[in-house]
Amino acid sequence: MRDVIVLGAGVVGMTSAYALAREGFNVQVIDAANAAAGGGASFGNGAQLSYSYSDAMASPSLAANLPKYLLGRDPAFRIDLSASPAFLIWGMRFLANATRGRFERNTIDLLKLAMESREGFAELSKKVTFDYRQPGKLNLYATTEALRYAEKLCGLKNRYGAQQVVLGPREAIEREPALAHYGHSFAGALWAPLDEVGNSRLFCENLQRLLEVEHGVKFRFETKVERLKKRRGRIDAVVTDAGDFACENVVLALGTGAVDIARTVGAHLPIWPVQGYSTTIPAGLNAPTASITDTARKIVFCRLGDKLRIAGIADIGNNSEFREARFQSMLQTAKEAFPSAGDFQAELNAWTGWRPVTPNSQPLIGESRIKGLFLNCGHGSLGWTLSIAAANRLAECLRNKPPSLPA
Ligand SMILES: Cc1cc2nc3c(=O)[nH]c(=O)nc-3n(C[C@H](O)[C@H](O)[C@H](O)COP(=O)(O)OP(=O)(O)OC[C@H]3O[C@@H](n4cnc5c(N)ncnc54)[C@H](O)[C@@H]3O)c2cc1C
């Protein structure tokens, strides 16, 4: 049996462990946090399994609004150019992907990957509980112009199986009656009947149990990876604060943490952290059943059991910790938009996390130039959605790789 060490126990690491264990690999998972999904973006994300709304982050509208973002005049999206030279290089590559042609190509590539995940989630939901529901999703558009462009893109996406439909405001309210209580008018909506929701933290925790019991996967938590060791161009060991782990196959699934660790063996990953926030409050009288994305205000509302998850904000360029003012700004936007969707007086469970974003929004999956070092990282704002398909692609790469040492 071939050994593999998966670094990272977020959704990407956990689904990688699952796909590899099913391929017959002997899997060990290492993470600095004290529990699965405990240390990264998989803890408190927007919870949307957004198969159809797979839009790449670098878009023509981003390019058009750049001055506003740079001047901090958009409540939800900010770019701070005072960051390092490395950020400027990444930023130039990111902006180069904001042309209409590249945006559409990147979006379709993400859509294909997302659609591959859908079946996997339905299958896994029979073995793992994670507040999984299939309520569809509504994307709200504030202006007719934005709706028209979304409609055009929807035509393209539907050719690849997205099944999105454009609705007027009245039709959107018929589809989701809670929208009658929405605080802002909107020009229309895109209805994505295939889109789903689920709690990625719960998913990781319960998947861990399945992996331990049914597949013998070993977990080492509270173990910080310090660096990788290579010998003659191939991976040799993982160095942690709890000692070295020798291994010929290592999967880097550390989210934004992958960059520093890859650099220890001379690999430079084009991933930048994009900070966001969320709150999880009791669902209110008018909590929507469908998941909702307000595209103008860049905020999502997603019901998870008897709770409402609200997520938003994209701050690019600085890597600060939790900023109260940014969280409050998101909360204010949410209260104004959907005042009776949740109990805003309750405990807010404020959270911040970082999306691991690549310039073209495509995740990095496969063997790196260093033999035995496999990447599964850089899933950006769609990592929860893409995780299962990405893990299957990764497992395919390892399956097809001949063992380097005689068995
Ligand atoms: C506000 C917000 C909302 C989002 N909403 C959605 C959504 O609705 N739908 C969607 O599909 N995606 C969403 N995303 C994106 C998604 O959450 C991420 O893409 C995904 O969680 C990335 O998973 P990951 O496993 O790669 O990384 P992470 O979840 O960040 O996991 C990385 C793991 O690596 C560990 N680690 C890092 N460095 C080290 C080290 N040196 N040693 C040991 N361990 C280490 C961490 O402890 C962590 O557990 C959102 C993200 C944010 C921030």
CSV table of C-alpha atoms and ligand atoms in Angstrom, one decimal:
chain,number,residue,atom,x,y,z
A,1,MET,CA,0.0,0.0,0.0
A,2,ARG,CA,1.4,3.4,-0.9
A,3,ASP,CA,1.7,6.1,1.8
A,4,VAL,CA,0.6,9.7,1.4
A,5,ILE,CA,0.6,12.5,3.8
A,6,VAL,CA,-2.0,15.2,3.4
A,7,LEU,CA,-1.1,18.6,4.8
A,8,GLY,CA,-4.2,20.4,5.9
A,9,ALA,CA,-7.6,19.3,7.3
A,10,GLY,CA,-9.8,21.9,5.7
A,11,VAL,CA,-12.4,20.8,3.1
A,12,VAL,CA,-9.8,20.4,0.5
A,13,GLY,CA,-7.4,18.3,2.7
A,14,MET,CA,-10.3,16.2,4.0
A,15,THR,CA,-11.8,15.4,0.6
A,16,SER,CA,-8.3,14.7,-0.7
A,17,ALA,CA,-7.9,12.2,2.2
A,18,TYR,CA,-11.2,10.6,1.3
A,19,ALA,CA,-10.5,10.3,-2.4
A,20,LEU,CA,-7.0,8.9,-1.8
A,21,ALA,CA,-8.1,6.4,0.9
A,22,ARG,CA,-10.7,5.1,-1.5
A,23,GLU,CA,-7.9,4.6,-4.1
A,24,GLY,CA,-6.2,2.4,-1.5
A,25,PHE,CA,-3.6,4.8,-0.3
A,26,ASN,CA,-2.4,4.7,3.3
A,27,VAL,CA,-3.3,8.2,4.4
A,28,GLN,CA,-2.2,10.4,7.2
A,29,VAL,CA,-3.5,14.0,7.7
A,30,ILE,CA,-1.5,16.7,9.5
A,31,ASP,CA,-2.9,20.1,10.7
A,32,ALA,CA,-1.9,22.8,13.1
A,33,ALA,CA,-5.5,23.3,14.4
A,34,ASN,CA,-7.0,21.2,17.1
A,35,ALA,CA,-9.8,19.8,14.9
A,36,ALA,CA,-10.8,19.3,11.2
A,37,ALA,CA,-11.7,22.6,9.6
A,38,GLY,CA,-10.6,24.3,12.8
A,39,GLY,CA,-7.9,26.5,11.4
A,40,GLY,CA,-8.9,28.0,8.0
A,41,ALA,CA,-11.5,29.2,5.6
A,42,SER,CA,-13.5,25.9,5.9
A,43,PHE,CA,-14.7,26.9,9.4
A,44,GLY,CA,-17.2,29.7,8.7
A,45,ASN,CA,-17.5,30.3,5.0
A,46,GLY,CA,-20.7,31.2,3.1
A,47,ALA,CA,-21.9,27.6,3.1
A,48,GLN,CA,-23.1,27.8,-0.5
A,49,LEU,CA,-22.5,24.8,-2.8
A,50,SER,CA,-22.5,27.2,-5.7
A,51,TYR,CA,-22.2,24.9,-8.7
A,52,SER,CA,-23.9,27.3,-11.2
A,53,TYR,CA,-22.6,30.7,-9.9
A,54,SER,CA,-19.0,29.8,-10.6
A,55,ASP,CA,-17.9,33.3,-11.6
A,56,ALA,CA,-14.2,33.9,-11.5
A,57,MET,CA,-13.1,36.6,-9.1
A,58,ALA,CA,-11.2,38.8,-11.6
A,59,SER,CA,-14.0,40.1,-13.8
A,60,PRO,CA,-14.7,43.1,-16.2
A,61,SER,CA,-16.8,44.7,-13.5
A,62,LEU,CA,-13.9,44.5,-11.1
A,63,ALA,CA,-11.7,46.3,-13.6
A,64,ALA,CA,-14.4,49.0,-14.1
A,65,ASN,CA,-14.7,49.5,-10.4
A,66,LEU,CA,-11.0,49.4,-9.6
A,67,PRO,CA,-10.7,53.1,-8.6
A,68,LYS,CA,-13.6,52.7,-6.2
A,69,TYR,CA,-12.0,49.6,-4.6
A,70,LEU,CA,-8.6,51.3,-4.4
A,71,LEU,CA,-10.0,54.3,-2.7
A,72,GLY,CA,-11.9,52.2,-0.1
A,73,ARG,CA,-15.2,53.5,-1.4
A,74,ASP,CA,-16.9,50.1,-1.8
A,75,PRO,CA,-18.2,48.7,1.6
A,76,ALA,CA,-17.6,45.1,0.6
A,77,PHE,CA,-14.5,45.0,-1.7
A,78,ARG,CA,-11.2,46.7,-1.0
A,79,ILE,CA,-7.7,46.5,-2.5
A,80,ASP,CA,-4.8,47.8,-0.5
A,81,LEU,CA,-1.8,48.5,-2.7
A,82,SER,CA,0.5,49.2,0.2
A,83,ALA,CA,1.2,45.5,0.5
A,84,SER,CA,4.4,43.8,-0.6
A,85,PRO,CA,6.0,43.7,-4.1
A,86,ALA,CA,4.9,40.1,-4.2
A,87,PHE,CA,1.3,41.4,-4.0
A,88,LEU,CA,1.9,43.8,-6.8
A,89,ILE,CA,3.1,40.9,-9.1
A,90,TRP,CA,0.1,38.8,-8.1
A,91,GLY,CA,-2.2,41.8,-8.5
A,92,MET,CA,-1.0,42.4,-12.1
A,93,ARG,CA,-1.7,38.8,-13.0
A,94,PHE,CA,-5.1,39.0,-11.3
A,95,LEU,CA,-6.0,42.1,-13.3
A,96,ALA,CA,-4.8,40.6,-16.5
A,97,ASN,CA,-7.6,38.0,-16.0
A,98,ALA,CA,-10.3,40.6,-15.7
A,99,THR,CA,-10.9,40.9,-19.4
A,100,ARG,CA,-14.3,39.7,-20.6
A,101,GLY,CA,-12.7,36.8,-22.6
A,102,ARG,CA,-10.6,35.5,-19.8
A,103,PHE,CA,-13.3,36.0,-17.2
A,104,GLU,CA,-15.7,33.9,-19.2
A,105,ARG,CA,-13.2,31.2,-19.9
A,106,ASN,CA,-12.2,31.0,-16.2
A,107,THR,CA,-15.8,31.0,-15.1
A,108,ILE,CA,-16.6,28.1,-17.5
A,109,ASP,CA,-13.6,26.1,-16.3
A,110,LEU,CA,-14.8,26.6,-12.7
A,111,LEU,CA,-18.3,25.6,-13.7
A,112,LYS,CA,-17.1,22.3,-15.1
A,113,LEU,CA,-15.2,21.5,-12.0
A,114,ALA,CA,-18.1,22.5,-9.7
A,115,MET,CA,-20.6,20.4,-11.6
A,116,GLU,CA,-18.3,17.4,-11.1
A,117,SER,CA,-18.5,18.0,-7.3
A,118,ARG,CA,-22.3,17.9,-7.3
A,119,GLU,CA,-22.7,14.2,-7.6
A,120,GLY,CA,-20.0,13.6,-5.0
A,121,PHE,CA,-21.8,15.7,-2.4
A,122,ALA,CA,-25.1,13.8,-3.0
A,123,GLU,CA,-23.3,10.5,-2.6
A,124,LEU,CA,-21.4,11.6,0.5
A,125,SER,CA,-24.5,13.0,2.1
A,126,LYS,CA,-25.7,9.5,2.6
A,127,LYS,CA,-22.7,8.8,4.9
A,128,VAL,CA,-21.9,12.1,6.5
A,129,THR,CA,-24.3,14.7,7.9
A,130,PHE,CA,-23.6,18.4,7.3
A,131,ASP,CA,-26.9,20.4,7.2
A,132,TYR,CA,-27.0,19.5,3.5
A,133,ARG,CA,-30.0,20.8,1.6
A,134,GLN,CA,-30.9,21.3,-2.1
A,135,PRO,CA,-32.9,24.5,-2.0
A,136,GLY,CA,-31.5,26.2,-5.1
A,137,LYS,CA,-30.0,29.7,-5.1
A,138,LEU,CA,-31.1,33.2,-6.2
A,139,ASN,CA,-28.6,35.8,-7.3
A,140,LEU,CA,-30.1,39.3,-7.0
A,141,TYR,CA,-29.0,42.0,-9.4
A,142,ALA,CA,-29.6,45.7,-8.5
A,143,THR,CA,-29.5,47.1,-12.0
A,144,THR,CA,-30.9,46.1,-15.4
A,145,GLU,CA,-27.4,46.4,-16.9
A,146,ALA,CA,-25.9,43.9,-14.4
A,147,LEU,CA,-28.9,41.5,-14.9
A,148,ARG,CA,-28.5,41.6,-18.7
A,149,TYR,CA,-24.8,40.7,-18.5
A,150,ALA,CA,-25.6,37.9,-16.0
A,151,GLU,CA,-28.3,36.7,-18.5
A,152,LYS,CA,-25.8,36.5,-21.3
A,153,LEU,CA,-23.3,34.6,-19.1
A,154,CYS,CA,-26.1,32.4,-18.0
A,155,GLY,CA,-26.8,31.4,-21.6
A,156,LEU,CA,-23.1,30.4,-21.9
A,157,LYS,CA,-23.1,28.5,-18.6
A,158,ASN,CA,-26.3,26.6,-19.4
A,159,ARG,CA,-24.5,25.1,-22.4
A,160,TYR,CA,-22.4,23.4,-19.7
A,161,GLY,CA,-25.3,22.2,-17.6
A,162,ALA,CA,-26.0,25.1,-15.2
A,163,GLN,CA,-29.8,25.3,-15.8
A,164,GLN,CA,-30.0,28.9,-14.6
A,165,VAL,CA,-33.1,31.0,-15.3
A,166,VAL,CA,-33.7,34.8,-15.3
A,167,LEU,CA,-36.5,36.0,-13.1
A,168,GLY,CA,-38.2,39.4,-12.7
A,169,PRO,CA,-38.6,40.7,-9.1
A,170,ARG,CA,-42.1,39.4,-8.8
A,171,GLU,CA,-41.1,35.9,-10.0
A,172,ALA,CA,-38.2,35.9,-7.7
A,173,ILE,CA,-40.5,36.6,-4.7
A,174,GLU,CA,-42.8,33.8,-5.9
A,175,ARG,CA,-39.8,31.5,-5.9
A,176,GLU,CA,-38.6,32.7,-2.5
A,177,PRO,CA,-41.4,34.5,-0.5
A,178,ALA,CA,-39.0,35.8,2.1
A,179,LEU,CA,-37.7,38.2,-0.5
A,180,ALA,CA,-40.9,40.2,-0.1
A,181,HIS,CA,-39.2,41.4,3.1
A,182,TYR,CA,-36.0,42.4,1.3
A,183,GLY,CA,-34.8,45.9,2.2
A,184,HIS,CA,-33.7,46.9,-1.3
A,185,SER,CA,-35.3,46.8,-4.7
A,186,PHE,CA,-33.7,44.7,-7.3
A,187,ALA,CA,-34.0,44.5,-11.1
A,188,GLY,CA,-34.2,40.8,-11.2
A,189,ALA,CA,-32.6,37.5,-10.2
A,190,LEU,CA,-30.9,34.4,-11.6
A,191,TRP,CA,-32.4,31.2,-10.3
A,192,ALA,CA,-30.0,28.3,-10.0
A,193,PRO,CA,-32.1,25.2,-9.2
A,194,LEU,CA,-29.1,22.9,-8.9
A,195,ASP,CA,-27.3,24.9,-6.2
A,196,GLU,CA,-27.2,23.5,-2.7
A,197,VAL,CA,-26.0,24.4,0.8
A,198,GLY,CA,-24.1,22.7,3.6
A,199,ASN,CA,-22.0,23.3,6.6
A,200,SER,CA,-18.3,22.7,5.7
A,201,ARG,CA,-17.1,22.6,9.3
A,202,LEU,CA,-19.6,19.9,10.2
A,203,PHE,CA,-18.8,18.1,7.0
A,204,CYS,CA,-15.1,18.0,7.9
A,205,GLU,CA,-15.7,16.9,11.4
A,206,ASN,CA,-18.0,14.0,10.4
A,207,LEU,CA,-15.9,13.0,7.4
A,208,GLN,CA,-13.0,12.6,9.9
A,209,ARG,CA,-15.0,10.0,11.8
A,210,LEU,CA,-15.8,8.1,8.6
A,211,LEU,CA,-12.2,8.2,7.4
A,212,GLU,CA,-10.9,6.9,10.7
A,213,VAL,CA,-13.4,4.2,11.1
A,214,GLU,CA,-13.9,2.9,7.6
A,215,HIS,CA,-10.5,3.8,6.0
A,216,GLY,CA,-8.0,3.8,8.8
A,217,VAL,CA,-6.9,7.3,8.1
A,218,LYS,CA,-4.6,8.8,10.8
A,219,PHE,CA,-5.0,12.4,12.0
A,220,ARG,CA,-2.3,14.5,13.7
A,221,PHE,CA,-3.8,17.8,15.0
A,222,GLU,CA,-1.9,20.6,16.8
A,223,THR,CA,1.1,19.8,14.6
A,224,LYS,CA,2.4,22.8,12.7
A,225,VAL,CA,4.2,22.1,9.4
A,226,GLU,CA,7.5,24.1,9.4
A,227,ARG,CA,9.0,23.1,6.1
A,228,LEU,CA,9.4,20.4,3.5
A,229,LYS,CA,12.6,18.5,2.8
A,230,LYS,CA,13.7,17.3,-0.6
A,231,ARG,CA,16.5,15.1,-1.8
A,232,ARG,CA,17.6,14.7,-5.4
A,233,GLY,CA,14.6,16.7,-6.7
A,234,ARG,CA,12.0,14.7,-4.8
A,235,ILE,CA,10.1,15.1,-1.5
A,236,ASP,CA,11.7,13.3,1.3
A,237,ALA,CA,10.0,14.5,4.5
A,238,VAL,CA,7.7,16.9,6.2
A,239,VAL,CA,9.3,18.8,9.1
A,240,THR,CA,6.9,19.8,11.9
A,241,ASP,CA,7.1,21.1,15.4
A,242,ALA,CA,6.4,17.5,16.5
A,243,GLY,CA,9.3,16.0,14.5
A,244,ASP,CA,9.9,14.8,10.9
A,245,PHE,CA,7.6,12.6,8.9
A,246,ALA,CA,9.3,10.8,6.1
A,247,CYS,CA,7.2,10.3,3.0
A,248,GLU,CA,7.5,10.0,-0.7
A,249,ASN,CA,4.1,11.5,-1.5
A,250,VAL,CA,2.9,14.7,0.1
A,251,VAL,CA,-0.3,16.7,-0.7
A,252,LEU,CA,-0.2,20.4,0.0
A,253,ALA,CA,-3.8,21.3,1.0
A,254,LEU,CA,-3.0,24.2,3.4
A,255,GLY,CA,-5.2,26.8,1.9
A,256,THR,CA,-3.4,30.2,2.1
A,257,GLY,CA,-0.8,28.5,4.3
A,258,ALA,CA,0.5,26.5,1.2
A,259,VAL,CA,2.5,29.5,-0.1
A,260,ASP,CA,5.0,29.6,2.8
A,261,ILE,CA,5.5,25.9,3.0
A,262,ALA,CA,5.9,25.5,-0.8
A,263,ARG,CA,8.6,28.2,-0.7
A,264,THR,CA,10.7,26.1,1.6
A,265,VAL,CA,11.5,23.8,-1.3
A,266,GLY,CA,11.7,26.6,-3.9
A,267,ALA,CA,8.1,26.4,-5.2
A,268,HIS,CA,6.4,29.7,-5.7
A,269,LEU,CA,2.6,29.4,-5.7
A,270,PRO,CA,0.5,32.3,-7.1
A,271,ILE,CA,-2.0,32.4,-4.2
A,272,TRP,CA,-3.1,35.5,-2.4
A,273,PRO,CA,-5.3,35.6,0.7
A,274,VAL,CA,-8.6,37.5,0.3
A,275,GLN,CA,-10.1,38.2,3.6
A,276,GLY,CA,-13.8,37.8,4.3
A,277,TYR,CA,-16.1,37.7,7.3
A,278,SER,CA,-19.2,35.8,8.5
A,279,THR,CA,-21.7,35.6,11.3
A,280,THR,CA,-24.0,32.7,12.3
A,281,ILE,CA,-27.2,33.7,14.0
A,282,PRO,CA,-30.6,32.1,14.8
A,283,ALA,CA,-32.8,32.0,11.7
A,284,GLY,CA,-35.5,34.7,11.9
A,285,LEU,CA,-39.1,34.8,10.9
A,286,ASN,CA,-38.3,35.6,7.3
A,287,ALA,CA,-35.1,33.5,6.8
A,288,PRO,CA,-35.0,32.5,3.1
A,289,THR,CA,-35.2,28.8,2.2
A,290,ALA,CA,-33.1,29.2,-1.0
A,291,SER,CA,-29.6,30.6,-0.5
A,292,ILE,CA,-29.4,34.2,-1.6
A,293,THR,CA,-26.5,36.2,-3.0
A,294,ASP,CA,-26.9,40.0,-3.3
A,295,THR,CA,-24.4,40.6,-6.1
A,296,ALA,CA,-24.3,44.4,-5.7
A,297,ARG,CA,-23.7,44.3,-2.0
A,298,LYS,CA,-21.5,41.1,-2.2
A,299,ILE,CA,-23.2,39.4,0.7
A,300,VAL,CA,-24.7,35.9,1.0
A,301,PHE,CA,-27.5,34.6,3.2
A,302,CYS,CA,-27.7,30.9,3.7
A,303,ARG,CA,-29.9,28.8,6.1
A,304,LEU,CA,-28.1,26.0,7.9
A,305,GLY,CA,-30.5,24.0,10.0
A,306,ASP,CA,-32.1,26.6,12.4
A,307,LYS,CA,-29.3,29.1,11.9
A,308,LEU,CA,-28.6,31.7,9.3
A,309,ARG,CA,-25.1,32.1,7.9
A,310,ILE,CA,-24.3,35.6,6.5
A,311,ALA,CA,-20.9,36.0,4.7
A,312,GLY,CA,-19.3,38.8,2.8
A,313,ILE,CA,-16.4,41.3,2.3
A,314,ALA,CA,-13.4,40.8,0.1
A,315,ASP,CA,-10.3,42.6,1.3
A,316,ILE,CA,-7.3,42.1,-0.9
A,317,GLY,CA,-3.8,43.1,-0.1
A,318,ASN,CA,-3.5,43.2,3.6
A,319,ASN,CA,-3.3,40.2,5.9
A,320,SER,CA,-4.5,41.7,9.1
A,321,GLU,CA,-6.4,39.7,11.7
A,322,PHE,CA,-10.1,40.2,12.5
A,323,ARG,CA,-11.1,43.9,12.0
A,324,GLU,CA,-14.1,44.9,14.0
A,325,ALA,CA,-15.0,47.8,11.7
A,326,ARG,CA,-15.1,45.5,8.6
A,327,PHE,CA,-17.2,43.0,10.4
A,328,GLN,CA,-19.6,45.7,11.5
A,329,SER,CA,-19.8,47.0,8.0
A,330,MET,CA,-20.9,43.6,6.7
A,331,LEU,CA,-23.4,43.3,9.6
A,332,GLN,CA,-24.9,46.7,8.8
A,333,THR,CA,-25.3,45.7,5.1
A,334,ALA,CA,-27.0,42.5,6.2
A,335,LYS,CA,-29.4,44.2,8.6
A,336,GLU,CA,-30.4,46.8,6.1
A,337,ALA,CA,-30.9,44.2,3.3
A,338,PHE,CA,-32.7,41.4,5.2
A,339,PRO,CA,-33.7,42.7,8.7
A,340,SER,CA,-36.1,39.9,9.6
A,341,ALA,CA,-34.0,37.0,8.1
A,342,GLY,CA,-32.2,36.4,11.4
A,343,ASP,CA,-32.0,37.4,15.0
A,344,PHE,CA,-29.4,40.1,15.0
A,345,GLN,CA,-29.6,40.6,18.7
A,346,ALA,CA,-28.4,37.1,19.5
A,347,GLU,CA,-24.7,36.1,19.8
A,348,LEU,CA,-23.1,36.9,16.5
A,349,ASN,CA,-20.4,34.2,16.2
A,350,ALA,CA,-18.2,36.7,14.4
A,351,TRP,CA,-15.6,35.0,12.2
A,352,THR,CA,-13.0,36.0,9.7
A,353,GLY,CA,-11.2,33.8,7.1
A,354,TRP,CA,-9.0,34.0,4.0
A,355,ARG,CA,-9.9,32.7,0.5
A,356,PRO,CA,-6.8,31.3,-1.2
A,357,VAL,CA,-7.1,33.1,-4.5
A,358,THR,CA,-5.1,32.5,-7.7
A,359,PRO,CA,-5.0,35.1,-10.5
A,360,ASN,CA,-7.3,33.1,-12.8
A,361,SER,CA,-9.4,31.7,-9.9
A,362,GLN,CA,-8.4,28.1,-11.0
A,363,PRO,CA,-7.2,25.8,-8.2
A,364,LEU,CA,-3.7,24.3,-8.5
A,365,ILE,CA,-4.1,20.5,-8.7
A,366,GLY,CA,-1.5,17.9,-9.6
A,367,GLU,CA,2.2,17.1,-9.1
A,368,SER,CA,4.5,20.1,-8.8
A,369,ARG,CA,7.9,20.3,-10.4
A,370,ILE,CA,9.2,18.6,-7.2
A,371,LYS,CA,8.6,14.9,-7.5
A,372,GLY,CA,6.2,13.6,-4.9
A,373,LEU,CA,4.9,17.1,-4.0
A,374,PHE,CA,1.3,17.2,-5.0
A,375,LEU,CA,-0.8,20.4,-4.9
A,376,ASN,CA,-4.4,20.8,-4.1
A,377,CYS,CA,-4.7,24.5,-3.1
A,378,GLY,CA,-5.8,27.9,-4.4
A,379,HIS,CA,-9.6,27.2,-4.6
A,380,GLY,CA,-10.5,30.9,-3.9
A,381,SER,CA,-14.1,31.8,-3.1
A,382,LEU,CA,-15.4,28.4,-4.2
A,383,GLY,CA,-13.3,25.9,-2.3
A,384,TRP,CA,-16.2,24.3,-0.5
A,385,THR,CA,-18.0,23.8,-3.8
A,386,LEU,CA,-15.0,22.6,-5.8
A,387,SER,CA,-13.5,20.4,-3.1
A,388,ILE,CA,-14.9,16.9,-4.1
A,389,ALA,CA,-14.1,17.3,-7.8
A,390,ALA,CA,-10.6,18.7,-7.0
A,391,ALA,CA,-9.9,15.8,-4.7
A,392,ASN,CA,-11.0,13.3,-7.4
A,393,ARG,CA,-8.6,15.0,-9.9
A,394,LEU,CA,-5.8,14.9,-7.4
A,395,ALA,CA,-6.4,11.2,-6.7
A,396,GLU,CA,-6.3,10.5,-10.4
A,397,CYS,CA,-2.9,12.1,-10.6
A,398,LEU,CA,-1.5,10.0,-7.8
A,399,ARG,CA,-3.2,6.8,-9.1
A,400,ASN,CA,-1.5,7.2,-12.5
A,401,LYS,CA,1.9,7.9,-11.0
A,402,PRO,CA,4.1,4.8,-10.9
A,403,PRO,CA,5.7,4.3,-7.5
A,404,SER,CA,9.3,5.6,-7.4
A,405,LEU,CA,10.6,2.9,-5.2
A,406,PRO,CA,10.3,-0.8,-5.7
A,407,ALA,CA,7.3,-2.0,-3.7
B,1,LIG,C1,-15.9,34.7,3.9
B,1,LIG,C2,-15.8,33.5,3.0
B,1,LIG,C3,-16.9,33.0,2.4
B,1,LIG,C4,-16.8,31.9,1.6
B,1,LIG,N1,-18.0,31.3,1.1
B,1,LIG,C5,-17.9,30.2,0.3
B,1,LIG,C6,-19.1,29.6,-0.2
B,1,LIG,O1,-20.2,30.0,0.1
B,1,LIG,N2,-18.9,28.5,-1.0
B,1,LIG,C7,-17.7,28.0,-1.4
B,1,LIG,O2,-17.6,27.1,-2.1
B,1,LIG,N3,-16.5,28.6,-0.8
B,1,LIG,C8,-16.6,29.6,0.0
B,1,LIG,N4,-15.5,30.2,0.5
B,1,LIG,C9,-14.2,29.6,0.1
B,1,LIG,C10,-13.8,28.4,0.9
B,1,LIG,O3,-14.2,28.5,2.2
B,1,LIG,C11,-12.3,28.1,0.7
B,1,LIG,O4,-12.0,28.1,-0.6
B,1,LIG,C12,-12.0,26.7,1.3
B,1,LIG,O5,-12.5,26.6,2.6
B,1,LIG,C13,-10.5,26.4,1.2
B,1,LIG,O6,-10.3,25.1,1.8
B,1,LIG,P1,-8.9,24.6,2.1
B,1,LIG,O7,-9.1,23.3,2.7
B,1,LIG,O8,-8.1,24.7,0.9
B,1,LIG,O9,-8.3,25.7,3.1
B,1,LIG,P2,-8.6,25.9,4.7
B,1,LIG,O10,-10.0,25.6,5.0
B,1,LIG,O11,-8.1,27.3,5.0
B,1,LIG,O12,-7.7,24.8,5.4
B,1,LIG,C14,-6.3,24.9,5.5
B,1,LIG,C15,-5.9,24.1,6.7
B,1,LIG,O13,-4.4,24.1,6.7
B,1,LIG,C16,-4.0,24.3,8.0
B,1,LIG,N5,-2.7,24.9,8.0
B,1,LIG,C17,-2.3,26.0,7.3
B,1,LIG,N6,-0.9,26.2,7.5
B,1,LIG,C18,-0.5,25.2,8.2
B,1,LIG,C19,0.8,24.8,8.7
B,1,LIG,N7,1.9,25.5,8.5
B,1,LIG,N8,0.9,23.6,9.4
B,1,LIG,C20,-0.2,22.9,9.7
B,1,LIG,N9,-1.5,23.2,9.3
B,1,LIG,C21,-1.6,24.4,8.6
B,1,LIG,C22,-5.0,25.2,8.7
B,1,LIG,O14,-5.1,25.0,10.1
B,1,LIG,C23,-6.3,24.8,8.0
B,1,LIG,O15,-7.0,23.8,8.7
B,1,LIG,C24,-15.6,31.3,1.4
B,1,LIG,C25,-14.4,31.8,2.0
B,1,LIG,C26,-14.5,32.9,2.8
B,1,LIG,C27,-13.3,33.4,3.5
